[in-house]
């Protein structure tokens, strides 16, 4: 009996193995057999090829340059120097690889064990997706990941709960102990196979036992976990309690400029890096939602981040500092206070002050992972600071792994957003890849959606977000369609008819969720605290800074020059476009403007008619997605079929509730009937 699903590493037998004959041997060069990552790559290749094709090609080790198109200028691979290193310690080694078709097999070349590992997964993916090996590798395939850091952030607590977790409990922790078992290794395999190279293993809200991670209590287990990760090219990171000096150190301050505080951290970090040799750095949530931070001492975020960064630099460590800093005790009556501004206002003034081993981690939007937000103006605002994009695949506000919501199309939009921060290479993808400003430490992080459920992600289809996040972070040019197709073929079924149907469910699912939930970029009409399901006024008179400001005449938040001024934080022409109700894209118009219900959108519809139409459509389209799934009953493994089918039942109830509550609410506020005379309550 399997304890958990193998997902895309299931390696089912392939019937259509038309060109496996070319796989007499696989030669590997550029990293030796003694490298644990190479050993893992070889094991994976052998197991996968045996299971899928029933072949056992010879694995031959050669020196770099022993094959056609060898490492170096002729192969197009860059030299072996570390992509990002501090004090001689490599944080991110060269991850490039090349796969070439040879007379009797394939040749893998790379400059590091990580490159070999990724090449092995490339070959296995090719076979698993029933692509032709010959066509794929005939003219040689050289791959270099798009982003230096491709990271998962776990919000796992040491008591085994997961903040915003919708797929069971943590597989890292049980009762405040760290668990390392077979599942830990399979987790590392799964995420390495899609290119993840860094993991933060604990919740950014560091409390209780987690504050003691940097003490003798957990060092041995963490060292062991770090080794498992390292075998799959994954760097281990911890979330850090900013006030550790007080909470575990016995000091009465966490002032980043206090010599006693600095001395405590110096001793602590010396101990931590000695006891956990594979540790790569820390993620810090400070001055946010009740967490302590430098503001308490009248210091800046840069003061806090730099103090820690200077200390960990000696060990080659980095500090990832979150920009999710805002006032969560706002007065809803203050219409000029704007939570959307807070990240920018708190971090922009110190652009250039952050030291070179600090990375600012920026949520994709200025609020908090809503189904539709503009891109944070910090991305494209900051020009002299290492930056990393933070997205969330945990679907806290986007259906909680009950409702199907394939997020890759949303991530593609964000990555493709033109910030106008420079003459060229100005998209978010350019910035976080390091291309725009030449930063060595940058990349993309996702709040992960994993837990100890049999299928890891609650809903099998939510696995597409885990798979897709990794694939997209590794290769930003992949399309949402390519990623969905790979996921389905590798995880669910390679029957072309089934693949088509599931593509037809995944691809529009984000748009469908958006239609039946909060309209036109306004967001937040959710049940407070749980964040699942509709409650139009749930946050309206609360302290969290998340309002729709609806009255009998209209709705939306005025973030223009006449309102909070947020629209002007963007580079031109984005600022002018967002500032104008006529130019602002429909999907964001209520994020930026307070408008009458009768305002005409670019679509030609009024705001109120758009609300009615999109909600009825969203519910209808959710029903169609569910019906498509039901038709697959005889073609799917029953565990997968029933898992998703039951969730669709809940999604339909949710969509219906959203549709009826939102439509009724705005009909009652506005008194304007639906042009099509449909039932509104
Ligand atoms: C980890 C939102 C979530 C919180 C989360 C926070 C964050 O507010 O609701 O659960 O805390 O974001 O990103 O830090």
mmCIF file of C-alpha atoms in Angstrom, residues 53-410:
data_model
loop_
_atom_site.group_PDB
_atom_site.id
_atom_site.type_symbol
_atom_site.label_atom_id
_atom_site.label_comp_id
_atom_site.label_asym_id
_atom_site.label_seq_id
_atom_site.Cartn_x
_atom_site.Cartn_y
_atom_site.Cartn_z
ATOM 1 C CA UNK A 53 10.766 1.845 -20.827
ATOM 2 C CA UNK A 54 12.123 -1.304 -19.240
ATOM 3 C CA UNK A 55 15.654 -0.459 -20.320
ATOM 4 C CA UNK A 56 18.924 -0.228 -18.409
ATOM 5 C CA UNK A 57 21.312 1.980 -20.361
ATOM 6 C CA UNK A 58 24.947 1.976 -19.415
ATOM 7 C CA UNK A 59 25.947 5.066 -17.405
ATOM 8 C CA UNK A 60 29.415 6.269 -18.352
ATOM 9 C CA UNK A 61 31.363 8.964 -16.546
ATOM 10 C CA UNK A 62 33.636 11.166 -18.561
ATOM 11 C CA UNK A 63 35.654 14.254 -17.922
ATOM 12 C CA UNK A 64 34.359 17.666 -18.935
ATOM 13 C CA UNK A 65 35.011 18.209 -22.600
ATOM 14 C CA UNK A 66 35.064 14.537 -23.539
ATOM 15 C CA UNK A 67 31.948 14.827 -25.705
ATOM 16 C CA UNK A 68 30.921 16.617 -28.799
ATOM 17 C CA UNK A 69 29.948 20.112 -27.775
ATOM 18 C CA UNK A 70 31.836 19.904 -24.515
ATOM 19 C CA UNK A 71 31.602 22.280 -21.587
ATOM 20 C CA UNK A 72 33.119 25.595 -22.470
ATOM 21 C CA UNK A 73 32.593 27.978 -25.295
ATOM 22 C CA UNK A 74 31.847 25.353 -27.922
ATOM 23 C CA UNK A 75 28.881 23.964 -25.960
ATOM 24 C CA UNK A 76 27.443 27.335 -25.066
ATOM 25 C CA UNK A 77 27.729 26.511 -21.376
ATOM 26 C CA UNK A 78 29.237 29.269 -19.300
ATOM 27 C CA UNK A 79 32.326 28.580 -17.219
ATOM 28 C CA UNK A 80 32.048 26.769 -13.923
ATOM 29 C CA UNK A 81 32.315 29.810 -11.695
ATOM 30 C CA UNK A 82 29.685 30.164 -8.997
ATOM 31 C CA UNK A 83 26.715 32.255 -10.067
ATOM 32 C CA UNK A 84 26.416 33.808 -6.627
ATOM 33 C CA UNK A 85 29.038 33.502 -3.966
ATOM 34 C CA UNK A 86 29.872 35.319 -0.788
ATOM 35 C CA UNK A 87 33.254 35.185 0.867
ATOM 36 C CA UNK A 88 34.183 32.301 -1.378
ATOM 37 C CA UNK A 89 31.134 30.289 -0.269
ATOM 38 C CA UNK A 90 28.875 29.249 -3.056
ATOM 39 C CA UNK A 91 25.178 29.987 -2.550
ATOM 40 C CA UNK A 92 24.060 29.192 -6.044
ATOM 41 C CA UNK A 93 26.389 27.155 -8.118
ATOM 42 C CA UNK A 94 26.282 27.057 -11.852
ATOM 43 C CA UNK A 95 23.154 25.143 -12.766
ATOM 44 C CA UNK A 96 23.421 25.029 -16.513
ATOM 45 C CA UNK A 97 23.335 21.743 -18.412
ATOM 46 C CA UNK A 98 23.440 20.412 -21.927
ATOM 47 C CA UNK A 99 21.969 17.215 -23.305
ATOM 48 C CA UNK A 100 23.145 15.952 -26.685
ATOM 49 C CA UNK A 101 22.090 13.023 -28.788
ATOM 50 C CA UNK A 102 25.017 10.750 -29.592
ATOM 51 C CA UNK A 103 25.388 7.662 -31.727
ATOM 52 C CA UNK A 104 24.298 5.186 -29.106
ATOM 53 C CA UNK A 105 22.755 7.347 -26.433
ATOM 54 C CA UNK A 106 22.675 10.703 -24.715
ATOM 55 C CA UNK A 107 25.445 12.858 -23.312
ATOM 56 C CA UNK A 108 24.858 15.065 -20.284
ATOM 57 C CA UNK A 109 27.278 17.841 -19.553
ATOM 58 C CA UNK A 110 27.116 20.336 -16.727
ATOM 59 C CA UNK A 111 29.293 22.390 -14.469
ATOM 60 C CA UNK A 112 27.842 21.106 -11.216
ATOM 61 C CA UNK A 113 26.002 18.187 -9.687
ATOM 62 C CA UNK A 114 22.883 20.306 -9.722
ATOM 63 C CA UNK A 115 23.117 20.676 -13.478
ATOM 64 C CA UNK A 116 23.437 16.885 -13.855
ATOM 65 C CA UNK A 117 20.409 16.365 -11.624
ATOM 66 C CA UNK A 118 18.279 18.788 -13.634
ATOM 67 C CA UNK A 119 19.422 17.148 -16.862
ATOM 68 C CA UNK A 120 18.354 13.743 -15.547
ATOM 69 C CA UNK A 121 14.900 15.089 -14.742
ATOM 70 C CA UNK A 122 14.766 16.733 -18.169
ATOM 71 C CA UNK A 123 15.283 13.366 -19.868
ATOM 72 C CA UNK A 124 12.768 11.623 -17.609
ATOM 73 C CA UNK A 125 10.195 14.353 -18.250
ATOM 74 C CA UNK A 126 10.711 14.018 -21.978
ATOM 75 C CA UNK A 127 9.965 10.295 -21.829
ATOM 76 C CA UNK A 128 7.128 10.684 -19.354
ATOM 77 C CA UNK A 129 5.434 13.212 -21.662
ATOM 78 C CA UNK A 130 5.922 10.815 -24.603
ATOM 79 C CA UNK A 131 8.090 13.264 -26.506
ATOM 80 C CA UNK A 132 10.647 11.955 -28.954
ATOM 81 C CA UNK A 133 14.131 11.826 -27.465
ATOM 82 C CA UNK A 134 15.667 12.189 -30.896
ATOM 83 C CA UNK A 135 13.694 15.286 -31.784
ATOM 84 C CA UNK A 136 14.227 16.867 -28.390
ATOM 85 C CA UNK A 137 17.976 16.391 -28.155
ATOM 86 C CA UNK A 138 19.107 15.969 -31.786
ATOM 87 C CA UNK A 139 20.641 19.401 -32.070
ATOM 88 C CA UNK A 140 21.656 19.569 -28.429
ATOM 89 C CA UNK A 141 19.641 21.257 -25.715
ATOM 90 C CA UNK A 142 21.351 23.756 -23.443
ATOM 91 C CA UNK A 143 19.390 24.938 -20.464
ATOM 92 C CA UNK A 144 20.070 27.629 -17.945
ATOM 93 C CA UNK A 145 17.416 28.372 -15.290
ATOM 94 C CA UNK A 146 15.690 31.725 -15.639
ATOM 95 C CA UNK A 147 15.989 32.648 -11.963
ATOM 96 C CA UNK A 148 18.878 32.198 -9.531
ATOM 97 C CA UNK A 149 16.637 31.357 -6.552
ATOM 98 C CA UNK A 150 13.518 29.235 -6.977
ATOM 99 C CA UNK A 151 12.175 28.817 -3.534
ATOM 100 C CA UNK A 152 9.297 27.343 -1.567
ATOM 101 C CA UNK A 153 8.200 29.000 1.668
ATOM 102 C CA UNK A 154 6.510 26.618 4.071
ATOM 103 C CA UNK A 155 4.175 28.142 6.606
ATOM 104 C CA UNK A 156 4.455 24.955 8.670
ATOM 105 C CA UNK A 157 4.375 25.282 12.451
ATOM 106 C CA UNK A 158 6.303 22.926 14.675
ATOM 107 C CA UNK A 159 3.124 21.623 16.337
ATOM 108 C CA UNK A 160 2.231 20.137 12.947
ATOM 109 C CA UNK A 161 -0.364 22.706 11.888
ATOM 110 C CA UNK A 162 0.155 24.745 8.736
ATOM 111 C CA UNK A 163 -0.876 28.384 8.578
ATOM 112 C CA UNK A 164 -3.161 28.656 5.541
ATOM 113 C CA UNK A 165 -2.557 24.979 4.863
ATOM 114 C CA UNK A 166 -5.287 23.078 3.013
ATOM 115 C CA UNK A 167 -3.739 19.687 2.444
ATOM 116 C CA UNK A 168 -3.375 18.105 5.838
ATOM 117 C CA UNK A 169 -0.712 18.610 8.437
ATOM 118 C CA UNK A 170 2.988 19.264 8.135
ATOM 119 C CA UNK A 171 5.257 16.457 7.001
ATOM 120 C CA UNK A 172 8.220 18.256 8.562
ATOM 121 C CA UNK A 173 6.952 18.430 12.136
ATOM 122 C CA UNK A 174 4.996 16.333 14.601
ATOM 123 C CA UNK A 175 4.538 17.537 18.170
ATOM 124 C CA UNK A 176 7.405 20.007 17.991
ATOM 125 C CA UNK A 177 9.852 17.441 16.634
ATOM 126 C CA UNK A 178 11.425 17.439 13.180
ATOM 127 C CA UNK A 179 10.569 14.341 11.150
ATOM 128 C CA UNK A 180 13.010 13.006 8.556
ATOM 129 C CA UNK A 181 11.831 9.911 6.739
ATOM 130 C CA UNK A 182 11.155 8.458 3.313
ATOM 131 C CA UNK A 183 8.621 11.192 2.605
ATOM 132 C CA UNK A 184 11.242 13.870 3.236
ATOM 133 C CA UNK A 185 13.398 12.347 0.518
ATOM 134 C CA UNK A 186 10.478 12.011 -1.872
ATOM 135 C CA UNK A 187 9.533 15.610 -1.218
ATOM 136 C CA UNK A 188 13.079 16.651 -2.142
ATOM 137 C CA UNK A 189 12.910 14.534 -5.305
ATOM 138 C CA UNK A 190 9.546 15.982 -6.306
ATOM 139 C CA UNK A 191 10.519 19.586 -5.969
ATOM 140 C CA UNK A 192 14.045 19.192 -7.337
ATOM 141 C CA UNK A 193 12.532 17.529 -10.398
ATOM 142 C CA UNK A 194 10.754 20.799 -11.252
ATOM 143 C CA UNK A 195 13.783 22.947 -10.472
ATOM 144 C CA UNK A 196 13.218 24.209 -6.915
ATOM 145 C CA UNK A 197 16.603 24.957 -5.359
ATOM 146 C CA UNK A 198 15.724 26.504 -1.986
ATOM 147 C CA UNK A 199 13.220 25.796 0.788
ATOM 148 C CA UNK A 200 12.274 27.695 3.934
ATOM 149 C CA UNK A 201 10.960 24.999 6.219
ATOM 150 C CA UNK A 202 9.056 26.973 8.861
ATOM 151 C CA UNK A 203 6.337 29.592 9.054
ATOM 152 C CA UNK A 204 7.366 33.229 8.774
ATOM 153 C CA UNK A 205 5.378 33.805 11.963
ATOM 154 C CA UNK A 206 8.094 32.307 14.155
ATOM 155 C CA UNK A 207 6.671 31.502 17.554
ATOM 156 C CA UNK A 208 6.804 28.909 20.301
ATOM 157 C CA UNK A 209 9.069 25.941 19.553
ATOM 158 C CA UNK A 210 10.129 27.429 16.209
ATOM 159 C CA UNK A 211 11.983 30.193 18.033
ATOM 160 C CA UNK A 212 14.235 27.427 19.378
ATOM 161 C CA UNK A 213 15.237 26.148 15.930
ATOM 162 C CA UNK A 214 18.448 28.082 16.355
ATOM 163 C CA UNK A 215 19.337 26.252 19.559
ATOM 164 C CA UNK A 216 20.860 22.933 20.484
ATOM 165 C CA UNK A 217 17.362 21.452 20.640
ATOM 166 C CA UNK A 218 17.107 21.158 16.843
ATOM 167 C CA UNK A 219 20.622 21.456 15.392
ATOM 168 C CA UNK A 220 21.244 17.762 14.766
ATOM 169 C CA UNK A 221 17.953 17.200 12.977
ATOM 170 C CA UNK A 222 18.354 20.356 10.945
ATOM 171 C CA UNK A 223 21.850 19.317 9.903
ATOM 172 C CA UNK A 224 20.459 15.993 8.747
ATOM 173 C CA UNK A 225 17.570 17.609 6.889
ATOM 174 C CA UNK A 226 19.981 20.024 5.225
ATOM 175 C CA UNK A 227 21.993 17.059 3.952
ATOM 176 C CA UNK A 228 18.939 15.370 2.472
ATOM 177 C CA UNK A 229 18.088 18.620 0.709
ATOM 178 C CA UNK A 230 21.653 19.166 -0.470
ATOM 179 C CA UNK A 231 21.565 15.764 -2.154
ATOM 180 C CA UNK A 232 18.873 17.214 -4.413
ATOM 181 C CA UNK A 233 20.475 20.623 -4.892
ATOM 182 C CA UNK A 234 18.103 22.296 -2.427
ATOM 183 C CA UNK A 235 19.377 24.967 -0.053
ATOM 184 C CA UNK A 236 17.968 24.915 3.481
ATOM 185 C CA UNK A 237 16.617 28.194 4.873
ATOM 186 C CA UNK A 238 14.913 29.011 8.160
ATOM 187 C CA UNK A 239 12.430 31.696 9.095
ATOM 188 C CA UNK A 240 13.918 33.696 11.918
ATOM 189 C CA UNK A 241 12.299 35.279 14.936
ATOM 190 C CA UNK A 242 13.530 38.853 14.758
ATOM 191 C CA UNK A 243 13.228 39.198 18.527
ATOM 192 C CA UNK A 244 15.295 36.095 19.321
ATOM 193 C CA UNK A 245 17.582 38.185 21.510
ATOM 194 C CA UNK A 246 14.606 38.698 23.816
ATOM 195 C CA UNK A 247 12.686 35.481 23.361
ATOM 196 C CA UNK A 248 15.530 33.010 23.633
ATOM 197 C CA UNK A 249 18.536 35.186 24.412
ATOM 198 C CA UNK A 250 17.479 36.724 27.703
ATOM 199 C CA UNK A 251 18.228 40.300 26.564
ATOM 200 C CA UNK A 252 15.663 43.027 26.919
ATOM 201 C CA UNK A 253 16.127 44.500 23.455
ATOM 202 C CA UNK A 254 16.164 43.609 19.767
ATOM 203 C CA UNK A 255 17.439 47.026 18.687
ATOM 204 C CA UNK A 256 19.567 46.337 15.602
ATOM 205 C CA UNK A 257 22.046 49.064 16.538
ATOM 206 C CA UNK A 258 22.517 47.963 20.146
ATOM 207 C CA UNK A 259 26.051 46.509 20.583
ATOM 208 C CA UNK A 260 24.786 43.882 23.015
ATOM 209 C CA UNK A 261 22.184 42.717 20.512
ATOM 210 C CA UNK A 262 24.791 42.580 17.730
ATOM 211 C CA UNK A 263 27.201 40.628 19.926
ATOM 212 C CA UNK A 264 24.476 38.096 20.767
ATOM 213 C CA UNK A 265 23.687 37.529 17.107
ATOM 214 C CA UNK A 266 27.376 37.153 16.250
ATOM 215 C CA UNK A 267 27.794 34.347 18.761
ATOM 216 C CA UNK A 268 24.519 32.779 17.764
ATOM 217 C CA UNK A 269 25.249 32.754 14.036
ATOM 218 C CA UNK A 270 28.727 31.307 14.588
ATOM 219 C CA UNK A 271 27.068 28.431 16.441
ATOM 220 C CA UNK A 272 24.195 28.004 13.967
ATOM 221 C CA UNK A 273 26.379 27.808 10.864
ATOM 222 C CA UNK A 274 28.799 25.451 12.556
ATOM 223 C CA UNK A 275 26.029 23.091 13.635
ATOM 224 C CA UNK A 276 24.006 23.277 10.398
ATOM 225 C CA UNK A 277 26.716 23.389 7.726
ATOM 226 C CA UNK A 278 24.325 23.289 4.764
ATOM 227 C CA UNK A 279 22.266 26.259 5.961
ATOM 228 C CA UNK A 280 22.043 28.995 3.320
ATOM 229 C CA UNK A 281 20.271 31.783 5.169
ATOM 230 C CA UNK A 282 17.117 33.156 6.732
ATOM 231 C CA UNK A 283 13.736 34.607 5.853
ATOM 232 C CA UNK A 284 12.452 37.371 8.137
ATOM 233 C CA UNK A 285 8.953 38.758 8.668
ATOM 234 C CA UNK A 286 9.426 41.842 10.826
ATOM 235 C CA UNK A 287 7.075 44.635 11.903
ATOM 236 C CA UNK A 288 4.147 42.862 10.329
ATOM 237 C CA UNK A 289 0.883 41.575 11.759
ATOM 238 C CA UNK A 290 2.117 41.712 15.315
ATOM 239 C CA UNK A 291 5.597 40.320 14.673
ATOM 240 C CA UNK A 292 8.453 42.246 16.260
ATOM 241 C CA UNK A 293 10.862 44.325 14.222
ATOM 242 C CA UNK A 294 13.231 47.279 14.089
ATOM 243 C CA UNK A 295 10.403 49.867 14.086
ATOM 244 C CA UNK A 296 9.935 49.222 17.825
ATOM 245 C CA UNK A 297 13.340 50.867 18.327
ATOM 246 C CA UNK A 298 12.835 53.704 15.896
ATOM 247 C CA UNK A 299 15.079 51.948 13.338
ATOM 248 C CA UNK A 300 14.465 51.251 9.663
ATOM 249 C CA UNK A 301 13.857 47.929 7.959
ATOM 250 C CA UNK A 302 17.308 48.349 6.379
ATOM 251 C CA UNK A 303 18.891 48.669 9.844
ATOM 252 C CA UNK A 304 17.354 45.343 10.850
ATOM 253 C CA UNK A 305 18.153 43.482 7.649
ATOM 254 C CA UNK A 306 21.718 44.802 7.352
ATOM 255 C CA UNK A 307 22.616 43.962 10.942
ATOM 256 C CA UNK A 308 21.766 40.295 10.374
ATOM 257 C CA UNK A 309 23.185 40.232 6.854
ATOM 258 C CA UNK A 310 26.568 41.581 7.966
ATOM 259 C CA UNK A 311 26.817 38.831 10.543
ATOM 260 C CA UNK A 312 25.802 35.911 8.306
ATOM 261 C CA UNK A 313 27.954 37.099 5.425
ATOM 262 C CA UNK A 314 30.984 35.497 7.010
ATOM 263 C CA UNK A 315 29.282 32.125 6.547
ATOM 264 C CA UNK A 316 28.125 32.802 3.012
ATOM 265 C CA UNK A 317 24.576 33.342 4.260
ATOM 266 C CA UNK A 318 21.834 35.563 2.912
ATOM 267 C CA UNK A 319 18.963 37.403 4.574
ATOM 268 C CA UNK A 320 15.643 37.462 2.768
ATOM 269 C CA UNK A 321 13.579 40.272 4.243
ATOM 270 C CA UNK A 322 9.852 40.467 3.531
ATOM 271 C CA UNK A 323 8.245 43.719 2.419
ATOM 272 C CA UNK A 324 4.834 42.726 3.792
ATOM 273 C CA UNK A 325 4.987 45.542 6.334
ATOM 274 C CA UNK A 326 1.748 47.437 6.919
ATOM 275 C CA UNK A 327 -0.472 48.848 9.618
ATOM 276 C CA UNK A 328 -3.012 46.157 10.505
ATOM 277 C CA UNK A 329 -4.783 48.406 12.971
ATOM 278 C CA UNK A 330 -6.199 50.917 10.553
ATOM 279 C CA UNK A 331 -9.325 53.016 11.122
ATOM 280 C CA UNK A 332 -11.770 52.266 8.279
ATOM 281 C CA UNK A 333 -13.018 55.850 8.516
ATOM 282 C CA UNK A 334 -9.625 57.137 7.296
ATOM 283 C CA UNK A 335 -10.100 57.092 3.567
ATOM 284 C CA UNK A 336 -6.620 58.460 2.862
ATOM 285 C CA UNK A 337 -4.773 55.725 4.734
ATOM 286 C CA UNK A 338 -4.031 53.036 2.171
ATOM 287 C CA UNK A 339 -2.620 49.633 2.959
ATOM 288 C CA UNK A 340 -1.657 49.272 -0.708
ATOM 289 C CA UNK A 341 0.904 52.060 -0.266
ATOM 290 C CA UNK A 342 2.607 50.579 2.762
ATOM 291 C CA UNK A 343 5.205 48.293 1.153
ATOM 292 C CA UNK A 344 6.355 51.106 -1.097
ATOM 293 C CA UNK A 345 6.338 53.761 1.611
ATOM 294 C CA UNK A 346 8.295 51.567 4.015
ATOM 295 C CA UNK A 347 10.923 50.252 1.614
ATOM 296 C CA UNK A 348 11.453 52.657 -1.286
ATOM 297 C CA UNK A 349 13.142 55.445 0.695
ATOM 298 C CA UNK A 350 16.014 53.076 1.546
ATOM 299 C CA UNK A 351 16.628 51.730 -1.945
ATOM 300 C CA UNK A 352 20.388 51.321 -2.178
ATOM 301 C CA UNK A 353 20.899 51.035 1.579
ATOM 302 C CA UNK A 354 20.413 47.271 1.750
ATOM 303 C CA UNK A 355 23.661 45.314 1.860
ATOM 304 C CA UNK A 356 24.598 42.952 -0.936
ATOM 305 C CA UNK A 357 23.491 39.755 0.814
ATOM 306 C CA UNK A 358 20.027 41.099 1.596
ATOM 307 C CA UNK A 359 17.144 40.246 -0.734
ATOM 308 C CA UNK A 360 13.818 42.015 -0.359
ATOM 309 C CA UNK A 361 10.963 39.565 -0.887
ATOM 310 C CA UNK A 362 7.964 41.334 -2.414
ATOM 311 C CA UNK A 363 4.441 39.907 -2.638
ATOM 312 C CA UNK A 364 3.173 40.062 -6.215
ATOM 313 C CA UNK A 365 0.506 42.615 -5.358
ATOM 314 C CA UNK A 366 0.408 45.464 -2.862
ATOM 315 C CA UNK A 367 -2.316 43.815 -0.743
ATOM 316 C CA UNK A 368 -2.255 40.082 -0.156
ATOM 317 C CA UNK A 369 -2.630 37.360 -2.791
ATOM 318 C CA UNK A 370 -6.080 38.359 -4.066
ATOM 319 C CA UNK A 371 -7.390 36.823 -7.276
ATOM 320 C CA UNK A 372 -6.626 40.113 -9.032
ATOM 321 C CA UNK A 373 -4.255 42.861 -7.916
ATOM 322 C CA UNK A 374 -1.961 45.196 -9.771
ATOM 323 C CA UNK A 375 1.723 44.291 -9.594
ATOM 324 C CA UNK A 376 3.438 45.786 -6.555
ATOM 325 C CA UNK A 377 5.023 49.140 -7.458
ATOM 326 C CA UNK A 378 8.135 48.093 -5.535
ATOM 327 C CA UNK A 379 8.870 45.811 -8.507
ATOM 328 C CA UNK A 380 10.188 48.386 -10.909
ATOM 329 C CA UNK A 381 10.460 50.989 -8.161
ATOM 330 C CA UNK A 382 13.509 49.552 -6.393
ATOM 331 C CA UNK A 383 16.562 49.851 -8.613
ATOM 332 C CA UNK A 384 19.501 49.334 -6.278
ATOM 333 C CA UNK A 385 18.288 46.443 -4.156
ATOM 334 C CA UNK A 386 18.231 42.663 -4.639
ATOM 335 C CA UNK A 387 14.639 41.573 -5.144
ATOM 336 C CA UNK A 388 12.631 38.433 -5.106
ATOM 337 C CA UNK A 389 8.984 37.950 -6.080
ATOM 338 C CA UNK A 390 6.677 36.190 -3.592
ATOM 339 C CA UNK A 391 3.570 34.439 -4.881
ATOM 340 C CA UNK A 392 1.247 32.052 -3.102
ATOM 341 C CA UNK A 393 0.227 28.653 -4.420
ATOM 342 C CA UNK A 394 -1.564 27.799 -1.172
ATOM 343 C CA UNK A 395 -4.702 29.484 -2.595
ATOM 344 C CA UNK A 396 -5.564 31.212 0.674
ATOM 345 C CA UNK A 397 -7.866 33.643 -1.140
ATOM 346 C CA UNK A 398 -8.269 31.727 -4.371
ATOM 347 C CA UNK A 399 -10.224 28.656 -3.390
ATOM 348 C CA UNK A 400 -8.065 26.923 -0.778
ATOM 349 C CA UNK A 401 -7.324 23.844 -2.887
ATOM 350 C CA UNK A 402 -11.052 23.067 -2.889
ATOM 351 C CA UNK A 403 -11.935 25.259 -5.866
ATOM 352 C CA UNK A 404 -9.815 24.574 -8.930
ATOM 353 C CA UNK A 405 -7.712 27.617 -9.657
ATOM 354 C CA UNK A 406 -4.699 27.035 -11.868
ATOM 355 C CA UNK A 407 -2.524 30.016 -11.010
ATOM 356 C CA UNK A 408 0.144 29.804 -13.692
ATOM 357 C CA UNK A 409 -1.716 32.154 -16.090
ATOM 358 C CA UNK A 410 -1.774 34.724 -13.278
#
